[in-house]
mmCIF file of C-alpha atoms in Angstrom:
data_model
loop_
_atom_site.group_PDB
_atom_site.id
_atom_site.type_symbol
_atom_site.label_atom_id
_atom_site.label_comp_id
_atom_site.label_asym_id
_atom_site.label_seq_id
_atom_site.Cartn_x
_atom_site.Cartn_y
_atom_site.Cartn_z
ATOM 1 C CA MET A 1 14.238 -7.451 -37.974
ATOM 2 C CA PRO A 2 11.308 -7.537 -39.184
ATOM 3 C CA LEU A 3 9.215 -4.439 -38.544
ATOM 4 C CA ILE A 4 5.913 -5.486 -36.167
ATOM 5 C CA SER A 5 3.126 -4.493 -37.401
ATOM 6 C CA ALA A 6 0.659 -2.904 -34.367
ATOM 7 C CA SER A 7 -1.425 -6.363 -35.132
ATOM 8 C CA ASP A 8 1.781 -8.135 -34.274
ATOM 9 C CA LEU A 9 1.795 -6.978 -30.529
ATOM 10 C CA PRO A 10 1.844 -9.816 -28.241
ATOM 11 C CA PRO A 11 0.865 -9.458 -24.667
ATOM 12 C CA GLY A 12 2.951 -7.992 -22.083
ATOM 13 C CA ASP A 13 3.451 -4.205 -21.409
ATOM 14 C CA PRO A 14 1.418 -2.117 -24.324
ATOM 15 C CA PRO A 15 3.736 0.336 -26.055
ATOM 16 C CA GLU A 16 5.122 3.453 -24.607
ATOM 17 C CA HIS A 17 3.869 6.231 -26.057
ATOM 18 C CA TYR A 18 -0.254 4.865 -25.540
ATOM 19 C CA CYS A 19 -3.151 6.046 -23.628
ATOM 20 C CA TYR A 20 -5.292 4.064 -20.671
ATOM 21 C CA ILE A 21 -8.510 4.704 -21.993
ATOM 22 C CA GLY A 22 -10.831 1.864 -19.502
ATOM 23 C CA ARG A 23 -11.175 -1.151 -17.817
ATOM 24 C CA ILE A 24 -12.332 -3.901 -18.962
ATOM 25 C CA GLY A 25 -15.251 -5.634 -16.558
ATOM 26 C CA ARG A 26 -17.425 -8.997 -16.248
ATOM 27 C CA SER A 27 -17.906 -10.632 -19.235
ATOM 28 C CA PHE A 28 -21.497 -10.002 -21.369
ATOM 29 C CA GLN A 29 -23.795 -12.759 -22.505
ATOM 30 C CA LEU A 30 -22.470 -15.931 -24.208
ATOM 31 C CA ALA A 31 -20.153 -14.293 -27.722
ATOM 32 C CA GLY A 32 -17.125 -13.392 -25.590
ATOM 33 C CA GLY A 33 -18.252 -9.803 -25.182
ATOM 34 C CA VAL A 34 -17.051 -7.367 -21.916
ATOM 35 C CA ARG A 35 -18.296 -5.293 -19.994
ATOM 36 C CA PHE A 36 -16.100 -1.678 -21.382
ATOM 37 C CA TYR A 37 -15.769 0.659 -18.646
ATOM 38 C CA PRO A 38 -13.680 3.906 -20.047
ATOM 39 C CA VAL A 39 -12.152 6.622 -17.536
ATOM 40 C CA ALA A 40 -13.777 9.484 -18.446
ATOM 41 C CA ARG A 41 -16.684 10.568 -21.143
ATOM 42 C CA ALA A 42 -13.925 11.197 -24.464
ATOM 43 C CA GLU A 43 -12.606 7.310 -23.263
ATOM 44 C CA ALA A 44 -16.159 5.698 -23.765
ATOM 45 C CA ASP A 45 -16.744 8.295 -27.165
ATOM 46 C CA ALA A 46 -13.426 7.272 -28.680
ATOM 47 C CA ILE A 47 -14.433 3.554 -28.719
ATOM 48 C CA TYR A 48 -16.959 3.314 -31.053
ATOM 49 C CA ASN A 49 -14.338 4.506 -33.401
ATOM 50 C CA LEU A 50 -11.451 2.779 -32.469
ATOM 51 C CA GLY A 51 -10.010 -0.229 -34.937
ATOM 52 C CA ASP A 52 -7.985 -2.004 -32.324
ATOM 53 C CA VAL A 53 -6.945 -2.078 -28.668
ATOM 54 C CA PHE A 54 -4.248 -3.174 -26.353
ATOM 55 C CA VAL A 55 -5.342 -5.402 -23.238
ATOM 56 C CA PRO A 56 -2.690 -6.802 -21.370
ATOM 57 C CA ALA A 57 -3.344 -10.325 -21.525
ATOM 58 C CA LEU A 58 -4.239 -10.141 -25.115
ATOM 59 C CA GLY A 59 -1.847 -7.616 -26.766
ATOM 60 C CA GLN A 60 -2.695 -5.913 -29.576
ATOM 61 C CA ARG A 61 -7.012 -7.224 -30.599
ATOM 62 C CA ARG A 62 -9.234 -5.954 -33.193
ATOM 63 C CA VAL A 63 -12.622 -4.057 -32.157
ATOM 64 C CA ARG A 64 -15.280 -6.533 -33.860
ATOM 65 C CA ARG A 65 -17.748 -4.637 -32.181
ATOM 66 C CA VAL A 66 -19.425 -2.261 -29.549
ATOM 67 C CA GLN A 67 -22.369 -2.346 -28.345
ATOM 68 C CA PRO A 68 -24.185 0.586 -25.991
ATOM 69 C CA LYS A 69 -26.250 -1.545 -23.528
ATOM 70 C CA GLY A 70 -28.119 0.790 -20.815
ATOM 71 C CA ASN A 71 -25.075 3.291 -19.201
ATOM 72 C CA GLU A 72 -23.108 0.460 -20.134
ATOM 73 C CA ILE A 73 -21.201 -0.498 -23.270
ATOM 74 C CA VAL A 74 -19.923 -3.801 -24.449
ATOM 75 C CA LEU A 75 -17.096 -4.725 -26.438
ATOM 76 C CA TYR A 76 -16.484 -7.532 -28.275
ATOM 77 C CA LEU A 77 -12.956 -8.078 -29.388
ATOM 78 C CA SER A 78 -11.178 -10.480 -32.298
ATOM 79 C CA GLY A 79 -10.298 -14.054 -30.821
ATOM 80 C CA ILE A 80 -12.719 -13.816 -27.902
ATOM 81 C CA GLY A 81 -15.640 -15.830 -28.793
ATOM 82 C CA SER A 82 -16.812 -16.967 -25.336
ATOM 83 C CA VAL A 83 -17.796 -16.256 -21.410
ATOM 84 C CA GLU A 84 -14.698 -18.121 -20.543
ATOM 85 C CA ALA A 85 -12.414 -16.066 -22.616
ATOM 86 C CA ALA A 86 -13.911 -13.031 -21.665
ATOM 87 C CA ARG A 87 -14.610 -13.564 -17.755
ATOM 88 C CA ALA A 88 -10.234 -14.313 -17.787
ATOM 89 C CA LEU A 89 -10.553 -10.846 -19.313
ATOM 90 C CA ALA A 90 -12.133 -9.207 -16.464
ATOM 91 C CA ASN A 91 -10.647 -6.224 -13.915
ATOM 92 C CA GLU A 92 -7.923 -5.470 -17.103
ATOM 93 C CA ALA A 93 -6.675 -2.402 -18.343
ATOM 94 C CA VAL A 94 -6.957 -1.410 -21.884
ATOM 95 C CA TYR A 95 -5.254 1.449 -24.102
ATOM 96 C CA ALA A 96 -5.252 2.542 -27.695
ATOM 97 C CA ASP A 97 -2.555 4.267 -29.312
ATOM 98 C CA PRO A 98 -3.432 8.016 -29.501
ATOM 99 C CA GLU A 99 -2.420 8.389 -32.802
ATOM 100 C CA ALA A 100 -6.163 6.683 -33.281
ATOM 101 C CA LEU A 101 -7.592 8.411 -30.588
ATOM 102 C CA PRO A 102 -10.273 11.308 -31.919
ATOM 103 C CA GLU A 103 -10.903 14.328 -30.915
ATOM 104 C CA PRO A 104 -12.128 14.696 -27.063
ATOM 105 C CA PRO A 105 -15.763 16.441 -27.321
ATOM 106 C CA GLU A 106 -16.063 19.899 -26.328
ATOM 107 C CA GLY A 107 -15.391 19.872 -22.961
ATOM 108 C CA SER A 108 -13.371 16.734 -22.194
ATOM 109 C CA PHE A 109 -10.029 15.092 -22.331
ATOM 110 C CA TYR A 110 -7.956 11.793 -22.868
ATOM 111 C CA VAL A 111 -7.049 11.309 -18.502
ATOM 112 C CA ASP A 112 -3.345 10.539 -20.118
ATOM 113 C CA GLU A 113 -3.835 14.064 -21.130
ATOM 114 C CA LEU A 114 -3.350 15.458 -17.275
ATOM 115 C CA VAL A 115 0.885 14.143 -17.127
ATOM 116 C CA GLY A 116 2.484 17.747 -16.663
ATOM 117 C CA PHE A 117 -0.001 19.495 -15.044
ATOM 118 C CA ARG A 118 -0.553 21.523 -12.328
ATOM 119 C CA VAL A 119 -1.945 20.682 -9.448
ATOM 120 C CA GLU A 120 -3.051 23.476 -6.617
ATOM 121 C CA VAL A 121 -5.138 23.372 -3.248
ATOM 122 C CA GLY A 122 -6.964 26.032 -2.718
ATOM 123 C CA ALA A 123 -5.215 28.991 -4.252
ATOM 124 C CA ARG A 124 -1.413 28.237 -3.950
ATOM 125 C CA ALA A 125 0.828 25.720 -6.420
ATOM 126 C CA PHE A 126 1.024 22.493 -4.857
ATOM 127 C CA GLY A 127 2.989 20.094 -7.774
ATOM 128 C CA GLU A 128 3.037 18.083 -10.951
ATOM 129 C CA VAL A 129 0.422 15.651 -11.941
ATOM 130 C CA ALA A 130 4.242 12.737 -12.936
ATOM 131 C CA GLU A 131 1.835 10.047 -13.796
ATOM 132 C CA VAL A 132 -2.080 8.326 -14.226
ATOM 133 C CA ILE A 133 -2.375 5.320 -12.223
ATOM 134 C CA PRO A 134 -5.741 3.349 -13.723
ATOM 135 C CA GLY A 135 -7.633 2.127 -10.868
ATOM 136 C CA VAL A 136 -10.691 -0.328 -11.437
ATOM 137 C CA GLY A 137 -13.016 2.204 -9.361
ATOM 138 C CA GLN A 138 -11.122 5.319 -8.735
ATOM 139 C CA ASP A 139 -8.086 6.544 -10.910
ATOM 140 C CA LEU A 140 -4.803 8.003 -9.490
ATOM 141 C CA LEU A 141 -2.061 10.949 -10.221
ATOM 142 C CA VAL A 142 0.427 10.667 -8.970
ATOM 143 C CA VAL A 143 1.588 14.239 -8.254
ATOM 144 C CA ALA A 144 5.391 14.950 -7.490
ATOM 145 C CA HIS A 145 5.302 17.653 -4.536
ATOM 146 C CA ASP A 146 8.355 18.597 -2.594
ATOM 147 C CA GLU A 147 10.926 15.543 -3.434
ATOM 148 C CA ARG A 148 7.811 13.216 -2.994
ATOM 149 C CA GLU A 149 4.583 11.847 -4.687
ATOM 150 C CA ILE A 150 1.390 12.127 -3.475
ATOM 151 C CA LEU A 151 -1.532 10.426 -4.257
ATOM 152 C CA LEU A 152 -4.531 12.054 -5.013
ATOM 153 C CA PRO A 153 -7.792 9.815 -6.125
ATOM 154 C CA LEU A 154 -9.189 11.703 -9.708
ATOM 155 C CA GLN A 155 -12.829 11.531 -9.931
ATOM 156 C CA ALA A 156 -13.167 13.414 -5.857
ATOM 157 C CA ASP A 157 -15.514 15.429 -5.569
ATOM 158 C CA TYR A 158 -13.153 17.617 -4.078
ATOM 159 C CA VAL A 159 -10.769 17.344 -6.749
ATOM 160 C CA ARG A 160 -11.816 19.271 -10.686
ATOM 161 C CA VAL A 161 -9.592 19.217 -14.219
ATOM 162 C CA ASP A 162 -9.300 22.813 -15.738
ATOM 163 C CA GLU A 163 -7.991 21.895 -19.345
ATOM 164 C CA ASP A 164 -7.853 25.392 -20.516
ATOM 165 C CA THR A 165 -4.904 26.228 -17.464
ATOM 166 C CA ARG A 166 -3.669 22.660 -17.369
ATOM 167 C CA THR A 167 -4.070 22.718 -13.814
ATOM 168 C CA ILE A 168 -6.053 20.375 -11.380
ATOM 169 C CA ILE A 169 -7.953 22.427 -8.714
ATOM 170 C CA VAL A 170 -8.170 20.590 -5.158
ATOM 171 C CA THR A 171 -10.560 21.884 -2.990
ATOM 172 C CA ASP A 172 -11.529 21.093 0.903
ATOM 173 C CA PRO A 173 -9.418 17.907 1.021
ATOM 174 C CA PRO A 174 -10.340 15.943 3.214
ATOM 175 C CA GLU A 175 -7.072 16.067 6.395
ATOM 176 C CA GLY A 176 -4.267 14.173 6.162
ATOM 177 C CA LEU A 177 -4.967 12.924 1.934
ATOM 178 C CA LEU A 178 -1.709 15.846 1.291
ATOM 179 C CA GLU A 179 0.438 14.469 3.832
ATOM 180 C CA PRO A 180 2.718 12.505 4.079
#
């Protein structure tokens, strides 16, 4: 059986070890550009240095160009040269090979690195991050707690990440959020 290179990965699920780095938004102008919404600062910085990304609807694609536009990032991918093709990608997730990701800037992290972090509510242990579910406006942490899973919105004001201690600290969550 011949080996498949990363550039030949077909559409579908990303390779298991790939990291979720963001989501595609609306098309930009007429040349096939799409708005790219990174999950965090590290992913925003990383997209400028990546040669390839994986988009489930497309498979592995070469990053032709990345262009800052005000507060937004516009991404141009190989094979996407029209506004119609770009529109079809709205809300698609974007993944990258973790070996291709640069070191995140000081004080930031890649969201997929949160799997395995301890979760504390107030000062007490609550559970552990089992998975990160990418969302359009809010990423969710799947927290394993007492043989069940609780969904915790990562970008909420009451959620803080302490990368040094590998801990997610939840302070004053809304009533009922952490209950079954």
